[in-house]
Amino acid sequence: MKTCSLWSLCLLFLLGFMACDRVLSLSSTLRRATGWPFEVVVVMDKVAWHNESGELLRAQLQVPVPSLPQAEPSMRITYIEPAQFNGLFKTMRNVLWVSLDSARYTQVNFSVEENRWAKGQCLLMLHAPNEQQLAAYLLQHNETLVERFSLLERKRWIQALNENFSLSVKDSLLSRFGCSLHVPKEIRVGKVSDQFLWASNQANRGRMDLIAYTFPYTTPEAFSETYLVAKRDSVLRQQIPGSFPGSYMQTERRFGLCYTPMLWQDTYCGMLRGLWRVEGDMMGGPFVSLARLDPSGKRVIVVEGFVYAPESKKANLIRRMEAALFTLSLNN
């Protein structure tokens, strides 16, 4: 009996190993996902797509990206019917599948699956018994879809930046600030001191800049919007002059700012989004900054990305810089 049990256990182990190996083999043969960042294929019944639920889906996915000088939709949508979902559509990086079936579903449910038909693919599935319940669900969760796709795209960019980044920026931050950051490889350090760093890709189209600076942490008010904006304007007026005498960079306050306090990696942080402009010049664009409390509790480190791309789309440029800010590592 003991020998028989031992053989049974070995057989079960072998079968399990073969099953795992088969899954890994299938995964390794998948094609890489295709498509652009923030591009989504929506698979949905044609009638529902043109009714209220479809209108709500389009409105949610195309909600304007916040803090841009010109409105740009959050997602680029390609719509197809379920019968058309084949070929290259199956390898798209972002897929939203909406299924309406009263015989199978009694309520709306939402699920996420990765690597279904391609490596790096994300499949979001919405199941509902009918259009009315789907519409009610979308009205109650009007930011869920864009938030999911935005977090996923940020994760993808972070993974890419961790593999391919600007070594000069990382080394300069490490030696002078005791921290590291992975920014796009084409960004190079242009100005650096003990308390300030400015780097840029110097592109004629789609220019991306990074700045970093520190200041002493003396009051909890340091993580308020008012304090951080005042500190930002003070630093930039001194460190980033414009092209003309007396011109300088500052925060554009006329169109509002978006400030989000957060706890990230067990450290208190604040994220600020808005617009910048050059006083005495015609330059301007979006920015996003991350202020983080040093583990010592004695200083605040601010890293910021800003974009200058007149007459061009800016959403993905600033979202790429935002992803880079989330690679910040305080080595002490």
mmCIF file of C-alpha atoms in Angstrom:
data_model
loop_
_atom_site.group_PDB
_atom_site.id
_atom_site.type_symbol
_atom_site.label_atom_id
_atom_site.label_comp_id
_atom_site.label_asym_id
_atom_site.label_seq_id
_atom_site.Cartn_x
_atom_site.Cartn_y
_atom_site.Cartn_z
ATOM 1 C CA MET A 1 0.000 0.000 0.000
ATOM 2 C CA LYS A 2 2.801 2.405 0.860
ATOM 3 C CA THR A 3 4.523 1.693 -2.489
ATOM 4 C CA CYS A 4 1.242 2.238 -4.335
ATOM 5 C CA SER A 5 0.655 5.553 -2.542
ATOM 6 C CA LEU A 6 4.173 6.703 -3.310
ATOM 7 C CA TRP A 7 3.724 5.932 -7.003
ATOM 8 C CA SER A 8 0.382 7.772 -6.979
ATOM 9 C CA LEU A 9 1.985 10.859 -5.478
ATOM 10 C CA CYS A 10 4.806 10.786 -8.022
ATOM 11 C CA LEU A 11 2.310 10.445 -10.858
ATOM 12 C CA LEU A 12 0.253 13.381 -9.604
ATOM 13 C CA PHE A 13 3.393 15.498 -9.275
ATOM 14 C CA LEU A 14 4.483 14.602 -12.807
ATOM 15 C CA LEU A 15 1.066 15.423 -14.259
ATOM 16 C CA GLY A 16 1.007 18.751 -12.403
ATOM 17 C CA PHE A 17 4.500 19.616 -13.624
ATOM 18 C CA MET A 18 3.525 18.780 -17.210
ATOM 19 C CA ALA A 19 0.391 20.957 -16.935
ATOM 20 C CA CYS A 20 2.389 23.927 -15.594
ATOM 21 C CA ASP A 21 5.003 23.449 -18.291
ATOM 22 C CA ARG A 22 2.266 23.437 -20.927
ATOM 23 C CA VAL A 23 0.829 26.703 -19.590
ATOM 24 C CA LEU A 24 4.271 28.315 -19.609
ATOM 25 C CA SER A 25 4.888 27.015 -23.122
ATOM 26 C CA LEU A 26 1.609 28.472 -24.368
ATOM 27 C CA SER A 27 2.405 31.789 -22.674
ATOM 28 C CA SER A 28 5.834 31.946 -24.295
ATOM 29 C CA THR A 29 4.334 31.457 -27.765
ATOM 30 C CA LEU A 30 1.918 34.394 -27.471
ATOM 31 C CA ARG A 31 2.591 37.373 -29.704
ATOM 32 C CA ARG A 32 3.367 40.682 -28.085
ATOM 33 C CA ALA A 33 0.402 43.011 -27.738
ATOM 34 C CA THR A 34 0.070 45.675 -30.421
ATOM 35 C CA GLY A 35 -1.419 49.158 -30.459
ATOM 36 C CA TRP A 36 -0.567 52.579 -29.054
ATOM 37 C CA PRO A 37 -0.695 53.651 -25.405
ATOM 38 C CA PHE A 38 -4.229 54.617 -24.340
ATOM 39 C CA GLU A 39 -5.765 52.979 -27.412
ATOM 40 C CA VAL A 40 -8.660 50.580 -26.702
ATOM 41 C CA VAL A 41 -10.757 48.192 -28.776
ATOM 42 C CA VAL A 42 -14.371 48.094 -27.599
ATOM 43 C CA VAL A 43 -16.252 44.896 -28.457
ATOM 44 C CA MET A 44 -19.998 45.350 -28.011
ATOM 45 C CA ASP A 45 -23.378 44.665 -29.601
ATOM 46 C CA LYS A 46 -24.066 47.255 -32.310
ATOM 47 C CA VAL A 47 -27.522 48.206 -31.056
ATOM 48 C CA ALA A 48 -26.276 48.745 -27.493
ATOM 49 C CA TRP A 49 -23.268 50.741 -28.794
ATOM 50 C CA HIS A 50 -25.607 53.274 -30.374
ATOM 51 C CA ASN A 51 -27.935 53.452 -27.365
ATOM 52 C CA GLU A 52 -27.517 55.036 -23.917
ATOM 53 C CA SER A 53 -25.022 52.493 -22.557
ATOM 54 C CA GLY A 54 -22.774 52.956 -25.586
ATOM 55 C CA GLU A 55 -22.976 56.730 -25.279
ATOM 56 C CA LEU A 56 -21.974 56.490 -21.612
ATOM 57 C CA LEU A 57 -19.024 54.248 -22.480
ATOM 58 C CA ARG A 58 -17.795 56.671 -25.139
ATOM 59 C CA ALA A 59 -18.188 59.633 -22.791
ATOM 60 C CA GLN A 60 -16.195 57.887 -20.053
ATOM 61 C CA LEU A 61 -13.371 56.681 -22.277
ATOM 62 C CA GLN A 62 -13.044 60.043 -23.996
ATOM 63 C CA VAL A 63 -13.213 62.233 -20.901
ATOM 64 C CA PRO A 64 -10.576 64.995 -21.315
ATOM 65 C CA VAL A 65 -7.160 64.431 -19.757
ATOM 66 C CA PRO A 66 -6.892 66.874 -16.830
ATOM 67 C CA SER A 67 -4.608 69.915 -16.763
ATOM 68 C CA LEU A 68 -3.920 70.320 -20.474
ATOM 69 C CA PRO A 69 -4.058 73.626 -22.352
ATOM 70 C CA GLN A 70 -6.258 72.059 -25.062
ATOM 71 C CA ALA A 71 -8.773 69.258 -24.505
ATOM 72 C CA GLU A 72 -7.547 65.765 -25.451
ATOM 73 C CA PRO A 73 -9.539 62.538 -24.871
ATOM 74 C CA SER A 74 -8.220 60.025 -22.351
ATOM 75 C CA MET A 75 -8.552 57.062 -24.730
ATOM 76 C CA ARG A 76 -8.552 56.476 -28.475
ATOM 77 C CA ILE A 77 -11.456 54.137 -29.302
ATOM 78 C CA THR A 78 -11.837 51.506 -32.016
ATOM 79 C CA TYR A 79 -15.285 49.906 -32.006
ATOM 80 C CA ILE A 80 -16.127 46.489 -33.483
ATOM 81 C CA GLU A 81 -18.943 43.975 -33.175
ATOM 82 C CA PRO A 82 -18.229 40.629 -31.484
ATOM 83 C CA ALA A 83 -18.335 38.764 -34.822
ATOM 84 C CA GLN A 84 -15.530 41.006 -36.132
ATOM 85 C CA PHE A 85 -13.194 40.320 -33.231
ATOM 86 C CA ASN A 86 -10.425 38.326 -34.889
ATOM 87 C CA GLY A 87 -7.005 38.732 -36.451
ATOM 88 C CA LEU A 88 -5.067 41.783 -35.315
ATOM 89 C CA PHE A 89 -7.880 42.913 -33.027
ATOM 90 C CA LYS A 90 -7.082 39.958 -30.744
ATOM 91 C CA THR A 91 -3.535 41.199 -30.174
ATOM 92 C CA MET A 92 -4.427 44.772 -29.195
ATOM 93 C CA ARG A 93 -2.963 45.883 -25.860
ATOM 94 C CA ASN A 94 -6.276 47.144 -24.412
ATOM 95 C CA VAL A 95 -9.586 45.383 -25.029
ATOM 96 C CA LEU A 96 -12.932 46.239 -23.449
ATOM 97 C CA TRP A 97 -15.467 43.441 -23.942
ATOM 98 C CA VAL A 98 -19.105 44.258 -23.121
ATOM 99 C CA SER A 99 -21.549 41.352 -22.972
ATOM 100 C CA LEU A 100 -25.332 41.677 -22.469
ATOM 101 C CA ASP A 101 -27.196 38.447 -21.682
ATOM 102 C CA SER A 102 -30.174 38.189 -19.314
ATOM 103 C CA ALA A 103 -30.007 34.377 -19.394
ATOM 104 C CA ARG A 104 -26.426 34.281 -18.070
ATOM 105 C CA TYR A 105 -26.171 37.339 -15.807
ATOM 106 C CA THR A 106 -28.413 38.621 -13.037
ATOM 107 C CA GLN A 107 -26.335 41.705 -12.239
ATOM 108 C CA VAL A 108 -23.461 43.730 -13.639
ATOM 109 C CA ASN A 109 -19.983 42.369 -12.939
ATOM 110 C CA PHE A 110 -16.577 43.677 -13.888
ATOM 111 C CA SER A 111 -13.409 41.609 -14.285
ATOM 112 C CA VAL A 112 -9.858 41.949 -15.596
ATOM 113 C CA GLU A 113 -7.714 39.376 -17.386
ATOM 114 C CA GLU A 114 -4.136 39.762 -18.588
ATOM 115 C CA ASN A 115 -2.350 38.054 -21.489
ATOM 116 C CA ARG A 116 -5.517 36.439 -22.881
ATOM 117 C CA TRP A 117 -4.531 36.517 -26.554
ATOM 118 C CA ALA A 118 -1.205 38.425 -26.439
ATOM 119 C CA LYS A 119 1.660 39.189 -24.062
ATOM 120 C CA GLY A 120 1.161 42.469 -22.235
ATOM 121 C CA GLN A 121 -2.523 42.567 -23.130
ATOM 122 C CA CYS A 122 -5.243 43.681 -20.725
ATOM 123 C CA LEU A 123 -8.817 42.504 -21.228
ATOM 124 C CA LEU A 124 -11.515 44.339 -19.268
ATOM 125 C CA MET A 125 -14.875 42.567 -19.265
ATOM 126 C CA LEU A 126 -18.259 44.069 -18.426
ATOM 127 C CA HIS A 127 -21.135 41.600 -18.151
ATOM 128 C CA ALA A 128 -24.705 42.756 -17.632
ATOM 129 C CA PRO A 129 -28.222 41.292 -17.977
ATOM 130 C CA ASN A 130 -29.487 44.263 -20.010
ATOM 131 C CA GLU A 131 -28.695 47.776 -21.203
ATOM 132 C CA GLN A 132 -30.607 49.476 -18.397
ATOM 133 C CA GLN A 133 -28.531 47.857 -15.658
ATOM 134 C CA LEU A 134 -25.317 48.493 -17.575
ATOM 135 C CA ALA A 135 -26.188 52.182 -17.963
ATOM 136 C CA ALA A 136 -26.970 52.461 -14.245
ATOM 137 C CA TYR A 137 -23.632 50.817 -13.398
ATOM 138 C CA LEU A 138 -21.692 53.178 -15.682
ATOM 139 C CA LEU A 139 -23.356 56.213 -14.119
ATOM 140 C CA GLN A 140 -22.319 55.018 -10.642
ATOM 141 C CA HIS A 141 -18.748 54.167 -11.704
ATOM 142 C CA ASN A 142 -18.025 56.947 -14.157
ATOM 143 C CA GLU A 143 -14.235 56.956 -13.641
ATOM 144 C CA THR A 144 -13.512 53.239 -13.249
ATOM 145 C CA LEU A 145 -12.617 52.376 -16.849
ATOM 146 C CA VAL A 146 -10.220 55.256 -17.486
ATOM 147 C CA GLU A 147 -8.604 54.769 -14.061
ATOM 148 C CA ARG A 148 -7.997 51.078 -14.813
ATOM 149 C CA PHE A 149 -6.473 51.734 -18.215
ATOM 150 C CA SER A 150 -4.431 54.694 -16.918
ATOM 151 C CA LEU A 151 -2.894 52.662 -14.088
ATOM 152 C CA LEU A 152 -2.113 49.849 -16.504
ATOM 153 C CA GLU A 153 -0.455 52.148 -19.035
ATOM 154 C CA ARG A 154 1.573 53.756 -16.256
ATOM 155 C CA LYS A 155 2.719 50.295 -15.163
ATOM 156 C CA ARG A 156 3.784 49.475 -18.730
ATOM 157 C CA TRP A 157 5.756 52.711 -19.048
ATOM 158 C CA ILE A 158 7.425 52.149 -15.666
ATOM 159 C CA GLN A 159 8.493 48.646 -16.744
ATOM 160 C CA ALA A 160 9.954 50.048 -19.955
ATOM 161 C CA LEU A 161 11.721 52.894 -18.107
ATOM 162 C CA ASN A 162 13.246 50.484 -15.587
ATOM 163 C CA GLU A 163 14.886 48.674 -18.506
ATOM 164 C CA ASN A 164 15.914 51.688 -20.596
ATOM 165 C CA PHE A 165 16.535 55.026 -18.905
ATOM 166 C CA SER A 166 18.826 58.057 -18.820
ATOM 167 C CA LEU A 167 21.928 57.042 -16.904
ATOM 168 C CA SER A 168 23.215 60.628 -16.669
ATOM 169 C CA VAL A 169 20.048 61.802 -14.910
ATOM 170 C CA LYS A 170 20.084 58.851 -12.515
ATOM 171 C CA ASP A 171 23.773 59.332 -11.640
ATOM 172 C CA SER A 172 23.381 63.088 -11.079
ATOM 173 C CA LEU A 173 20.381 62.633 -8.794
ATOM 174 C CA LEU A 174 22.107 59.859 -6.883
ATOM 175 C CA SER A 175 25.297 61.830 -6.259
ATOM 176 C CA ARG A 176 23.640 65.146 -5.322
ATOM 177 C CA PHE A 177 20.225 64.245 -3.915
ATOM 178 C CA GLY A 178 20.659 60.683 -2.669
ATOM 179 C CA CYS A 179 17.814 59.440 -4.844
ATOM 180 C CA SER A 180 17.338 57.854 -8.245
ATOM 181 C CA LEU A 181 14.814 58.324 -11.019
ATOM 182 C CA HIS A 182 14.304 56.578 -14.352
ATOM 183 C CA VAL A 183 13.389 59.062 -17.068
ATOM 184 C CA PRO A 184 13.340 58.531 -20.867
ATOM 185 C CA LYS A 185 16.807 57.799 -22.202
ATOM 186 C CA GLU A 186 16.840 60.805 -24.533
ATOM 187 C CA ILE A 187 16.694 63.242 -21.596
ATOM 188 C CA ARG A 188 20.101 64.674 -20.670
ATOM 189 C CA VAL A 189 21.259 66.786 -17.725
ATOM 190 C CA GLY A 190 21.632 70.455 -18.618
ATOM 191 C CA LYS A 191 21.948 72.315 -15.322
ATOM 192 C CA VAL A 192 22.807 70.958 -11.901
ATOM 193 C CA SER A 193 23.717 72.312 -8.466
ATOM 194 C CA ASP A 194 23.566 71.061 -4.889
ATOM 195 C CA GLN A 195 19.835 71.798 -4.612
ATOM 196 C CA PHE A 196 18.572 71.824 -8.202
ATOM 197 C CA LEU A 197 18.702 69.762 -11.406
ATOM 198 C CA TRP A 198 17.309 70.519 -14.858
ATOM 199 C CA ALA A 199 17.382 67.993 -17.702
ATOM 200 C CA SER A 200 15.709 67.918 -21.124
ATOM 201 C CA ASN A 201 15.497 66.009 -24.381
ATOM 202 C CA GLN A 202 15.896 69.380 -26.189
ATOM 203 C CA ALA A 203 13.484 68.214 -28.892
ATOM 204 C CA ASN A 204 12.125 70.663 -31.437
ATOM 205 C CA ARG A 205 8.795 68.817 -31.314
ATOM 206 C CA GLY A 206 7.541 67.096 -28.191
ATOM 207 C CA ARG A 207 10.024 68.574 -25.744
ATOM 208 C CA MET A 208 10.102 66.907 -22.299
ATOM 209 C CA ASP A 209 11.908 68.459 -19.337
ATOM 210 C CA LEU A 210 12.674 67.217 -15.835
ATOM 211 C CA ILE A 211 13.483 69.335 -12.806
ATOM 212 C CA ALA A 212 14.324 68.212 -9.282
ATOM 213 C CA TYR A 213 14.924 70.233 -6.141
ATOM 214 C CA THR A 214 14.845 69.899 -2.375
ATOM 215 C CA PHE A 215 13.911 72.121 0.537
ATOM 216 C CA PRO A 216 13.897 71.689 4.337
ATOM 217 C CA TYR A 217 10.821 70.133 5.898
ATOM 218 C CA THR A 218 9.833 72.418 8.765
ATOM 219 C CA THR A 219 6.039 72.320 8.786
ATOM 220 C CA PRO A 220 3.204 69.954 7.765
ATOM 221 C CA GLU A 221 1.964 72.831 5.580
ATOM 222 C CA ALA A 222 4.792 71.924 3.202
ATOM 223 C CA PHE A 223 2.403 69.365 1.694
ATOM 224 C CA SER A 224 -0.379 71.830 1.005
ATOM 225 C CA GLU A 225 -1.139 73.081 -2.486
ATOM 226 C CA THR A 226 -0.498 76.715 -1.519
ATOM 227 C CA TYR A 227 2.927 75.978 -0.032
ATOM 228 C CA LEU A 228 4.102 73.759 -2.896
ATOM 229 C CA VAL A 229 2.998 76.216 -5.592
ATOM 230 C CA ALA A 230 4.730 79.104 -3.805
ATOM 231 C CA LYS A 231 7.909 77.036 -3.422
ATOM 232 C CA ARG A 232 7.734 75.977 -7.072
ATOM 233 C CA ASP A 233 7.412 79.572 -8.292
ATOM 234 C CA SER A 234 10.266 80.701 -6.054
ATOM 235 C CA VAL A 235 12.635 77.987 -7.311
ATOM 236 C CA LEU A 236 11.728 78.313 -10.990
ATOM 237 C CA ARG A 237 11.950 82.093 -11.040
ATOM 238 C CA GLN A 238 15.518 81.775 -9.840
ATOM 239 C CA GLN A 239 16.585 78.713 -11.831
ATOM 240 C CA ILE A 240 14.735 78.816 -15.173
ATOM 241 C CA PRO A 241 14.953 82.208 -16.881
ATOM 242 C CA GLY A 242 13.150 82.913 -20.158
ATOM 243 C CA SER A 243 14.634 83.948 -23.480
ATOM 244 C CA PHE A 244 14.094 87.664 -22.841
ATOM 245 C CA PRO A 245 15.508 89.886 -20.060
ATOM 246 C CA GLY A 246 13.326 89.704 -16.984
ATOM 247 C CA SER A 247 11.330 86.680 -18.205
ATOM 248 C CA TYR A 248 11.014 83.545 -16.068
ATOM 249 C CA MET A 249 8.973 80.393 -15.646
ATOM 250 C CA GLN A 250 6.038 80.307 -13.241
ATOM 251 C CA THR A 251 2.803 78.460 -12.460
ATOM 252 C CA GLU A 252 -0.250 79.423 -14.499
ATOM 253 C CA ARG A 253 -2.937 80.027 -11.861
ATOM 254 C CA ARG A 254 -5.801 81.314 -14.011
ATOM 255 C CA PHE A 255 -7.109 77.877 -15.033
ATOM 256 C CA GLY A 256 -6.903 75.995 -11.764
ATOM 257 C CA LEU A 257 -4.596 73.321 -10.387
ATOM 258 C CA CYS A 258 -5.161 69.726 -9.339
ATOM 259 C CA TYR A 259 -3.487 68.655 -6.088
ATOM 260 C CA THR A 260 -3.654 65.112 -4.680
ATOM 261 C CA PRO A 261 -2.105 64.250 -1.291
ATOM 262 C CA MET A 262 -1.252 60.555 -1.090
ATOM 263 C CA LEU A 263 0.598 57.874 0.829
ATOM 264 C CA TRP A 264 2.963 56.096 -1.549
ATOM 265 C CA GLN A 265 5.484 53.421 -0.531
ATOM 266 C CA ASP A 266 4.722 54.259 3.122
ATOM 267 C CA THR A 267 5.852 57.845 2.530
ATOM 268 C CA TYR A 268 3.763 61.007 2.522
ATOM 269 C CA CYS A 269 3.592 62.576 -0.948
ATOM 270 C CA GLY A 270 1.724 65.210 -2.888
ATOM 271 C CA MET A 271 1.064 65.246 -6.633
ATOM 272 C CA LEU A 272 0.430 68.568 -8.341
ATOM 273 C CA ARG A 273 -0.855 68.957 -11.903
ATOM 274 C CA GLY A 274 -1.380 72.165 -13.808
ATOM 275 C CA LEU A 275 -0.077 74.532 -16.445
ATOM 276 C CA TRP A 276 3.125 76.559 -16.582
ATOM 277 C CA ARG A 277 3.965 79.697 -18.531
ATOM 278 C CA VAL A 278 6.913 82.005 -19.033
ATOM 279 C CA GLU A 279 6.312 85.496 -17.718
ATOM 280 C CA GLY A 280 7.375 87.930 -20.434
ATOM 281 C CA ASP A 281 7.195 85.319 -23.215
ATOM 282 C CA MET A 282 4.614 83.223 -25.076
ATOM 283 C CA MET A 283 5.781 79.780 -23.916
ATOM 284 C CA GLY A 284 3.654 77.416 -21.826
ATOM 285 C CA GLY A 285 2.353 73.877 -21.380
ATOM 286 C CA PRO A 286 1.370 71.212 -18.822
ATOM 287 C CA PHE A 287 3.384 70.005 -15.835
ATOM 288 C CA VAL A 288 3.106 67.309 -13.182
ATOM 289 C CA SER A 289 5.164 67.241 -9.990
ATOM 290 C CA LEU A 290 5.632 64.788 -7.136
ATOM 291 C CA ALA A 291 6.742 66.041 -3.722
ATOM 292 C CA ARG A 292 7.959 63.348 -1.338
ATOM 293 C CA LEU A 293 9.091 63.446 2.266
ATOM 294 C CA ASP A 294 12.594 62.113 2.780
ATOM 295 C CA PRO A 295 12.822 59.176 5.233
ATOM 296 C CA SER A 296 14.960 61.362 7.491
ATOM 297 C CA GLY A 297 11.959 63.639 7.950
ATOM 298 C CA LYS A 298 14.171 66.679 7.423
ATOM 299 C CA ARG A 299 13.674 67.520 3.759
ATOM 300 C CA VAL A 300 11.200 67.356 0.872
ATOM 301 C CA ILE A 301 12.285 66.126 -2.556
ATOM 302 C CA VAL A 302 10.355 67.407 -5.569
ATOM 303 C CA VAL A 303 10.623 65.863 -9.025
ATOM 304 C CA GLU A 304 8.669 67.398 -11.889
ATOM 305 C CA GLY A 305 8.093 66.792 -15.553
ATOM 306 C CA PHE A 306 6.872 69.462 -17.913
ATOM 307 C CA VAL A 307 6.154 69.491 -21.626
ATOM 308 C CA TYR A 308 6.470 72.074 -24.373
ATOM 309 C CA ALA A 309 4.774 71.039 -27.611
ATOM 310 C CA PRO A 310 2.992 73.965 -29.275
ATOM 311 C CA GLU A 311 0.338 72.964 -31.816
ATOM 312 C CA SER A 312 0.870 69.272 -30.944
ATOM 313 C CA LYS A 313 -0.849 66.758 -28.694
ATOM 314 C CA LYS A 314 0.588 66.678 -25.209
ATOM 315 C CA ALA A 315 -1.406 64.073 -23.280
ATOM 316 C CA ASN A 316 0.888 61.087 -23.778
ATOM 317 C CA LEU A 317 4.028 63.193 -23.352
ATOM 318 C CA ILE A 318 2.980 64.401 -19.915
ATOM 319 C CA ARG A 319 1.604 60.973 -18.943
ATOM 320 C CA ARG A 320 4.952 59.432 -19.854
ATOM 321 C CA MET A 321 6.727 61.937 -17.621
ATOM 322 C CA GLU A 322 4.218 61.228 -14.846
ATOM 323 C CA ALA A 323 5.055 57.525 -15.057
ATOM 324 C CA ALA A 324 8.746 58.413 -14.736
ATOM 325 C CA LEU A 325 8.082 60.261 -11.474
ATOM 326 C CA PHE A 326 6.753 57.032 -9.960
ATOM 327 C CA THR A 327 10.175 55.394 -10.395
ATOM 328 C CA LEU A 328 11.554 57.737 -7.715
ATOM 329 C CA SER A 329 13.618 55.803 -5.175
ATOM 330 C CA LEU A 330 15.067 57.345 -2.001
ATOM 331 C CA ASN A 331 18.175 55.337 -1.381
ATOM 332 C CA ASN A 332 18.714 56.401 2.204
#
